[in-house]
XYZ file of C-alpha atoms in Angstrom:
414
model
C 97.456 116.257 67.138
C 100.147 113.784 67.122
C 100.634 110.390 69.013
C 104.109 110.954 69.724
C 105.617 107.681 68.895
C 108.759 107.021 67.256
C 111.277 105.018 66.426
C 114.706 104.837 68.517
C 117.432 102.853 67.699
C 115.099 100.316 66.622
C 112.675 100.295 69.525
C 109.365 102.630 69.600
C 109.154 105.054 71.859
C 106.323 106.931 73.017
C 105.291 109.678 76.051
C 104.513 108.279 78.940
C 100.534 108.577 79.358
C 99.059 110.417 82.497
C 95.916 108.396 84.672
C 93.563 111.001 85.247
C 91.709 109.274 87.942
C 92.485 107.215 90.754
C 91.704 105.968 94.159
C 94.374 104.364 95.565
C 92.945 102.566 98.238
C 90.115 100.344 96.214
C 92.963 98.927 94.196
C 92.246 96.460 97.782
C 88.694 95.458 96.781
C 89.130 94.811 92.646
C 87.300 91.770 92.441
C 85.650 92.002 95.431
C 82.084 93.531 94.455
C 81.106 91.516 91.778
C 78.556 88.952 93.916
C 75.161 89.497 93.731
C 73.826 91.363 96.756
C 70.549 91.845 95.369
C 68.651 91.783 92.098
C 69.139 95.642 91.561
C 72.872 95.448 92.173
C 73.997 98.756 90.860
C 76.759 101.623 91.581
C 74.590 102.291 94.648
C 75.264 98.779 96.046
C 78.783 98.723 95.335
C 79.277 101.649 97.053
C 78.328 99.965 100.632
C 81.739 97.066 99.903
C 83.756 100.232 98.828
C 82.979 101.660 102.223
C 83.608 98.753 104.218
C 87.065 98.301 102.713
C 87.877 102.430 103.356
C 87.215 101.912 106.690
C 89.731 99.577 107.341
C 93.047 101.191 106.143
C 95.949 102.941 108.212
C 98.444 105.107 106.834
C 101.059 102.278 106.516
C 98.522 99.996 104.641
C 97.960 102.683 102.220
C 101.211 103.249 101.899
C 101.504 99.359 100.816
C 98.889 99.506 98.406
C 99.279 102.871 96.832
C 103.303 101.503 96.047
C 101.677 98.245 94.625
C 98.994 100.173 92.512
C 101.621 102.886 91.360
C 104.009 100.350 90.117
C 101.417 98.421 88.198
C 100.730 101.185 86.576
C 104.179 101.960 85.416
C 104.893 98.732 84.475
C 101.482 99.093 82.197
C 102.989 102.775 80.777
C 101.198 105.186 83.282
C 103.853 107.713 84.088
C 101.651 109.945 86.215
C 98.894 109.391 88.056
C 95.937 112.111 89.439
C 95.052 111.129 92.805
C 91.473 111.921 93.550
C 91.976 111.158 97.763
C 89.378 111.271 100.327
C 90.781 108.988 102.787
C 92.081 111.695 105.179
C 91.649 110.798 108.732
C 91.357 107.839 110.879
C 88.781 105.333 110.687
C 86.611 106.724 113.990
C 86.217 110.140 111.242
C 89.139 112.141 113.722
C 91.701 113.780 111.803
C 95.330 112.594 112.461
C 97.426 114.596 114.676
C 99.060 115.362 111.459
C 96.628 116.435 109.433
C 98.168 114.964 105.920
C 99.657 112.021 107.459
C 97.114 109.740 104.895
C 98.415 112.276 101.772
C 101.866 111.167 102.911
C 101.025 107.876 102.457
C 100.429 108.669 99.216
C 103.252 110.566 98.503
C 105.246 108.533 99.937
C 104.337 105.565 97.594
C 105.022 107.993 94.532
C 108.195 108.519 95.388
C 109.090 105.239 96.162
C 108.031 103.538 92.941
C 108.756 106.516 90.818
C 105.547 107.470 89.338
C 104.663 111.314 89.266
C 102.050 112.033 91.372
C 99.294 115.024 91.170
C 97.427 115.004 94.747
C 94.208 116.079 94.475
C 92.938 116.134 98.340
C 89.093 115.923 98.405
C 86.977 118.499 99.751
C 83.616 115.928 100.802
C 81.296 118.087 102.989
C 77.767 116.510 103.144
C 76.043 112.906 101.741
C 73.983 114.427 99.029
C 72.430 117.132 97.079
C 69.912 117.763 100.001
C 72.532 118.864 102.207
C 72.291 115.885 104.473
C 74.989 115.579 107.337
C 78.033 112.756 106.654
C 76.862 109.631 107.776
C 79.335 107.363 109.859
C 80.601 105.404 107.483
C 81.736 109.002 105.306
C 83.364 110.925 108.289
C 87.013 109.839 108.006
C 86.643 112.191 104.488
C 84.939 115.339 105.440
C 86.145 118.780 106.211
C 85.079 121.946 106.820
C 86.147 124.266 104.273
C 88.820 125.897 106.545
C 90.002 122.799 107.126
C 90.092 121.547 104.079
C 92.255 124.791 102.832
C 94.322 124.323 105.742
C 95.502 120.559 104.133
C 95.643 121.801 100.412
C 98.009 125.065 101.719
C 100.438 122.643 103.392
C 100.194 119.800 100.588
C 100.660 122.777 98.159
C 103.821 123.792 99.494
C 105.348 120.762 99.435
C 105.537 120.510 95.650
C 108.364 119.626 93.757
C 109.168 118.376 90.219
C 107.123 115.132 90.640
C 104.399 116.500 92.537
C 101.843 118.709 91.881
C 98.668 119.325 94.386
C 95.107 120.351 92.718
C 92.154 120.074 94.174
C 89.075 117.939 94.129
C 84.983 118.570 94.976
C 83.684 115.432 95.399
C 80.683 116.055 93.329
C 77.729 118.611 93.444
C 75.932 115.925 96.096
C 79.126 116.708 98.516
C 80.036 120.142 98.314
C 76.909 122.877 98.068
C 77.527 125.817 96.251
C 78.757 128.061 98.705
C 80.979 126.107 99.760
C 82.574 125.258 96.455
C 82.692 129.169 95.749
C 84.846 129.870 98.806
C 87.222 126.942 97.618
C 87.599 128.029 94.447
C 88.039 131.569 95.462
C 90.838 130.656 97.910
C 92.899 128.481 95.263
C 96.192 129.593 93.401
C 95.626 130.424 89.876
C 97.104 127.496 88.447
C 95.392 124.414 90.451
C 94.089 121.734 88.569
C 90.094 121.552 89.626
C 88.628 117.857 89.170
C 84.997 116.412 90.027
C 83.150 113.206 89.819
C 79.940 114.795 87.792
C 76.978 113.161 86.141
C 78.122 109.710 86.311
C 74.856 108.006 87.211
C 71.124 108.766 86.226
C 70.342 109.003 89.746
C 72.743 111.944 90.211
C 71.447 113.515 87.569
C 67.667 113.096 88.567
C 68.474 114.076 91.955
C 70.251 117.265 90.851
C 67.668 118.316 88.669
C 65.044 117.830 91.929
C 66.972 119.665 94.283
C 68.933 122.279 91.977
C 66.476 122.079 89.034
C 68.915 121.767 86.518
C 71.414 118.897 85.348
C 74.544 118.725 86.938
C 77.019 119.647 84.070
C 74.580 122.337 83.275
C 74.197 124.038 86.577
C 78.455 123.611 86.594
C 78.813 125.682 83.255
C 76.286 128.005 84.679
C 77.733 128.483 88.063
C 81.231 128.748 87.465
C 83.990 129.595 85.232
C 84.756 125.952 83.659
C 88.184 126.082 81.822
C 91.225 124.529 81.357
C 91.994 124.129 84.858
C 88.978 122.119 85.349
C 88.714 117.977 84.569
C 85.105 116.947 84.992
C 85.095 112.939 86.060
C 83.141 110.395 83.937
C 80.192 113.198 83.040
C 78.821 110.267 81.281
C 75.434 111.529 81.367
C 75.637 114.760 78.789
C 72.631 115.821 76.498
C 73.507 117.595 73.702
C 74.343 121.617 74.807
C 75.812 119.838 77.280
C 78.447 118.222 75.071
C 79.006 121.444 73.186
C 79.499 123.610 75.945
C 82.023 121.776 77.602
C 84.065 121.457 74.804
C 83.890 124.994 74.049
C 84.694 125.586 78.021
C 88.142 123.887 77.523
C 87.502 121.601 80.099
C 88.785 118.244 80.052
C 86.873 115.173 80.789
C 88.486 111.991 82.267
C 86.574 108.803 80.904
C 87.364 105.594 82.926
C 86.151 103.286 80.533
C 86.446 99.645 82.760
C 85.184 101.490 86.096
C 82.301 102.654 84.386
C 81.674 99.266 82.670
C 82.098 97.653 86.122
C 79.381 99.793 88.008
C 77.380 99.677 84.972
C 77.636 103.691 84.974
C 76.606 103.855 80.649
C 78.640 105.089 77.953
C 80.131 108.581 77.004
C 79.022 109.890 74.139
C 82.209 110.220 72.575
C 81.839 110.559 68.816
C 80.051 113.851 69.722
C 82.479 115.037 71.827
C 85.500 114.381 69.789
C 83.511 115.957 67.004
C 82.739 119.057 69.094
C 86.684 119.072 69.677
C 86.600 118.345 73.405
C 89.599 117.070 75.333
C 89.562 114.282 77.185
C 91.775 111.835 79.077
C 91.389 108.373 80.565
C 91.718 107.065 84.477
C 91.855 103.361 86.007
C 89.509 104.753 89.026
C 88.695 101.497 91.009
C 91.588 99.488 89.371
C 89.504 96.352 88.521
C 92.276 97.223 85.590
C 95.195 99.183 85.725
C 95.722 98.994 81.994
C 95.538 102.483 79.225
C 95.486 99.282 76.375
C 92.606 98.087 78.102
C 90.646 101.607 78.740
C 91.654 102.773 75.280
C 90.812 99.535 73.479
C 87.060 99.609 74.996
C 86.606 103.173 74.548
C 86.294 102.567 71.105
C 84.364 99.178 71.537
C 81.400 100.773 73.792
C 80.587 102.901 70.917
C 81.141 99.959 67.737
C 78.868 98.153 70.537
C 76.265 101.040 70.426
C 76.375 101.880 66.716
C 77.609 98.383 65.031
C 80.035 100.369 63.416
C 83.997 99.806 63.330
C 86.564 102.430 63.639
C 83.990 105.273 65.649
C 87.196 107.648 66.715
C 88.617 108.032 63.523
C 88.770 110.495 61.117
C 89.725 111.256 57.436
C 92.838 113.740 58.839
C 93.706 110.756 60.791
C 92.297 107.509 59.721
C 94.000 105.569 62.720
C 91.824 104.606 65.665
C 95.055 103.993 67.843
C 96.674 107.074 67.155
C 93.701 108.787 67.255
C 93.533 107.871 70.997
C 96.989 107.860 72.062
C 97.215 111.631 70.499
C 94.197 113.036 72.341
C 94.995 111.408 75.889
C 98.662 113.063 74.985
C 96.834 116.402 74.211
C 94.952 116.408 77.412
C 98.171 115.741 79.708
C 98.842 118.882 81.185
C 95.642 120.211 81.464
C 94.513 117.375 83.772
C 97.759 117.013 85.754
C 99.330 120.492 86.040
C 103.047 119.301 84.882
C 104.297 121.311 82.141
C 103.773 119.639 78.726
C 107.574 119.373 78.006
C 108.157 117.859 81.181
C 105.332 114.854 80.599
C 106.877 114.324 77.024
C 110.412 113.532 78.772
C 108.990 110.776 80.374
C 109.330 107.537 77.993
C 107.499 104.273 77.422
C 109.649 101.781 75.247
C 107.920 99.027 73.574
C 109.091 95.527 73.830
C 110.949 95.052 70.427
C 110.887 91.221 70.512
C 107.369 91.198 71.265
C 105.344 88.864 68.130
C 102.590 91.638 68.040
C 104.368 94.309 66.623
C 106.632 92.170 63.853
C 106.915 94.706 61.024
C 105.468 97.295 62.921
C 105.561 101.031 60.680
C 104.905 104.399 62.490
C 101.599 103.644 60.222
C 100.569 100.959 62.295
C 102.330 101.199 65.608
C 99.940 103.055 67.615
C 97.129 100.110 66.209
C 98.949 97.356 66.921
C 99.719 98.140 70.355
C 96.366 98.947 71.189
C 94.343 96.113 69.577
C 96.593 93.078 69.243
C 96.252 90.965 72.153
C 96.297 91.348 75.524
C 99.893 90.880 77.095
C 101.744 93.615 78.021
C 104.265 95.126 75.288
C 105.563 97.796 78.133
C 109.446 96.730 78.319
C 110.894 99.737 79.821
C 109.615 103.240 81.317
C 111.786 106.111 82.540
C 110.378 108.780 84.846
C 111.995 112.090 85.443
C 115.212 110.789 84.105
C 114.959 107.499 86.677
C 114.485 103.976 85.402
C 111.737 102.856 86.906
C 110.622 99.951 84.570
C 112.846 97.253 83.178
C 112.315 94.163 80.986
C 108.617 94.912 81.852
C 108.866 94.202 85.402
C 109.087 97.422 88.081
C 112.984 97.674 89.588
C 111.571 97.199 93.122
C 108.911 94.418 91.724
C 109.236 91.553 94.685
C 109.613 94.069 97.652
C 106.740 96.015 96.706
C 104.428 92.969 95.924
C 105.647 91.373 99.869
C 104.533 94.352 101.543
C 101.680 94.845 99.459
C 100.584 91.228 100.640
C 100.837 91.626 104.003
C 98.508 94.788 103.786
C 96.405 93.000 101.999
C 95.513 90.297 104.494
C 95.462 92.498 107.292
C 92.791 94.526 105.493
C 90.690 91.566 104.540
C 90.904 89.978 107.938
C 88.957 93.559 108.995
């Protein structure tokens, strides 16, 4: 593996890096969740502010927040984002009279701020592993499977060189098995799969209840993980656990600052880089829209949980930075479904001015842009041939940012 970075006409250059997880929409509520509600506070809690804020949004105020998410993360070096969306119909749980109108949004917003965009429309059928109806406050995201293959067919045919359309399960709780077999039955060959899995004890206690098994184990027992397939924060992994999805070719997206946020644990990821798994990164809930910063503590979780320095590395590659730069690089296409020679075209330049990376050598780049301080070094980033980033800022910066801002007051005045 390689971390792609080189040297061009004295500036270095490097691949843009692909988010493997987002929701658009709680970009609206970072820094919103983090008062006490009650001594237990926990992902369970922040879950009830989350809903309160997706029940608020039209199609034109996702547009407006989706544009200001999308450029922040170009400006920060994410050249493609996976969109994991389950805000599909209107607040009262109706669908729109246009069916996609919300994935528009969405769309929309990609193509506006330049980012390249890999839909992944959520199939959300029932509020836990028990089968339990939607309650209210989930209806604007459930489908019947029909339904549901009704959206992907029409999102799917609407692709084009800076979109791609996957699909998503919610998670076990949300889609029972039969359900999830007819999906994955009906899908092209091709489609990326992606699932929230095993990201809280409490999932995985209820899974083993219900389905008597652990939820990454009754996956790899159930179905026919691959390469198609990213499983989303699987935090919770024993030990065949680890092994087998690695073997699988599977890719798992870790979102490093969401699961520090909502106090979800840590991946074990010196055993899973061992076993040769791939793996990827996401923003998720956007309380940072930063690879640095989801890189960076990636590696600091585990020097927290062994007192060691330097976990990733290895003798064959010694660097921690390139290290992680070459394995979220590795993981690209798997996770997004854009041909690998298509994602390398698409550039992040490195501020050459910037103090941090005075004397920098191709021995030391990767390192010093990951671990030395914490201001942006992202001067300019070109998309599909388009200049979407310059001097750092986005090209359509102020316009974005004003409409963004009177979204965001609408949706807090709720």
């Amino acid at each position: 593996m390689t971390s792609h970075i080189s040297l061009v006409d004295g500036r270095w250059q490097l691949p843009g890096i692909v988010n493997q997880h987002s929701h658009a929409f709680q970009r609206a509520m970072a820094g919103l969740a983090e008062r006490m509600t009650n001594p237990t506070d926990s992902f369970w809690t922040w879950r009830e502010t989350m809903y309160r804020m997706a029940a608020r949004f039209d199609p034109d105020q996702l547009h407006a927040v989706a544009s200001q998410l999308y450029a922040e993360m170009l400006e920060a070096g994410y050249t493609t984002v996976c969109e994991f969306h389950y805000l599909h119909h209107a607040p009262d749980g109706r669908p729109y009279d246009d069916p996609p109108t919300m994935s528009r949004a969405l769309i929309a917003a990609a193509r506006d701020t330049g980012i390249r965009l890999t839909l992944l429309p959520v199939l959300y059928m029932t509020g836990g592993f028990d089968a339990r109806p939607l309650n209210e406050r989930q209806r604007r995201f459930g489908h019947t499977v029909d339904a549901y293959l009704r959206l992907f067919d029409t999102l799917h045919r609407e692709q084009d060189d800076t979109l791609r359309v996957g699909c998503a399960l919610h998670s076990l709780r949300a889609v029972q098995p039969g359900a999830m077999a007819d999906v994955l039955a009906a899908l092209p060959a091709d489609a990326r799969i992606h699932i929230h899995i095993a990201e809280q004890i409490g999932e995985v206690q209820d899974c083993l209840a219900i389905r008597g098994d652990r939820p990454v184990r009754w996956l790899l027992n159930h179905v026919d993980l691959d390469a198609r397939w990213t499983l989303v924060h699987a935090t919770h992994l024993d030990t065949d656990e680890v092994v087998r999805v690695a073997d699988s070719g599977a890719n798992v997206a870790i979102c490093t600052t969401t699961e520090a946020n909502l106090g979800d644990g840590l991946f074990p990821v010196r055993d899973y880089f061992d076993a040769g798994g791939a793996w990827g990164v996401g923003s998720d809930s956007h309380i940072s829209v930063s690879p640095v910063e989801e890189l960076r503590w990636l590696e600091y979780g585990q020097r927290l949980v062994t007192k060691h320095r330097n976990i990733v590395a290895t003798e064959a590659m010694p660097s921690v930075g390139d290290v992680l730069l070459a394995g979220v690089r590795a993981s690209a296409e798997r996770s997004s479904g854009f041909a690998d020679a298509v994602l390398l075209g698409d550039r992040i330049t490195l501020d050459a001015d910037a103090p941090h990376l005075v004397g920098a050598t191709s021995d030391d780049i990767a390192d010093r842009w990951l671990f030395s301080g914490n201001r942006s070094l992202v001067d300019r980033v070109e998309v599909a041939g388009r200049e979407v980033v310059r001097g750092g800022r986005h090209v359509d910066r102020e316009a974005i940012a004003a409409r963004y801002a009177v979204a965001l007051k609408a949706l807090l005045a709720g």
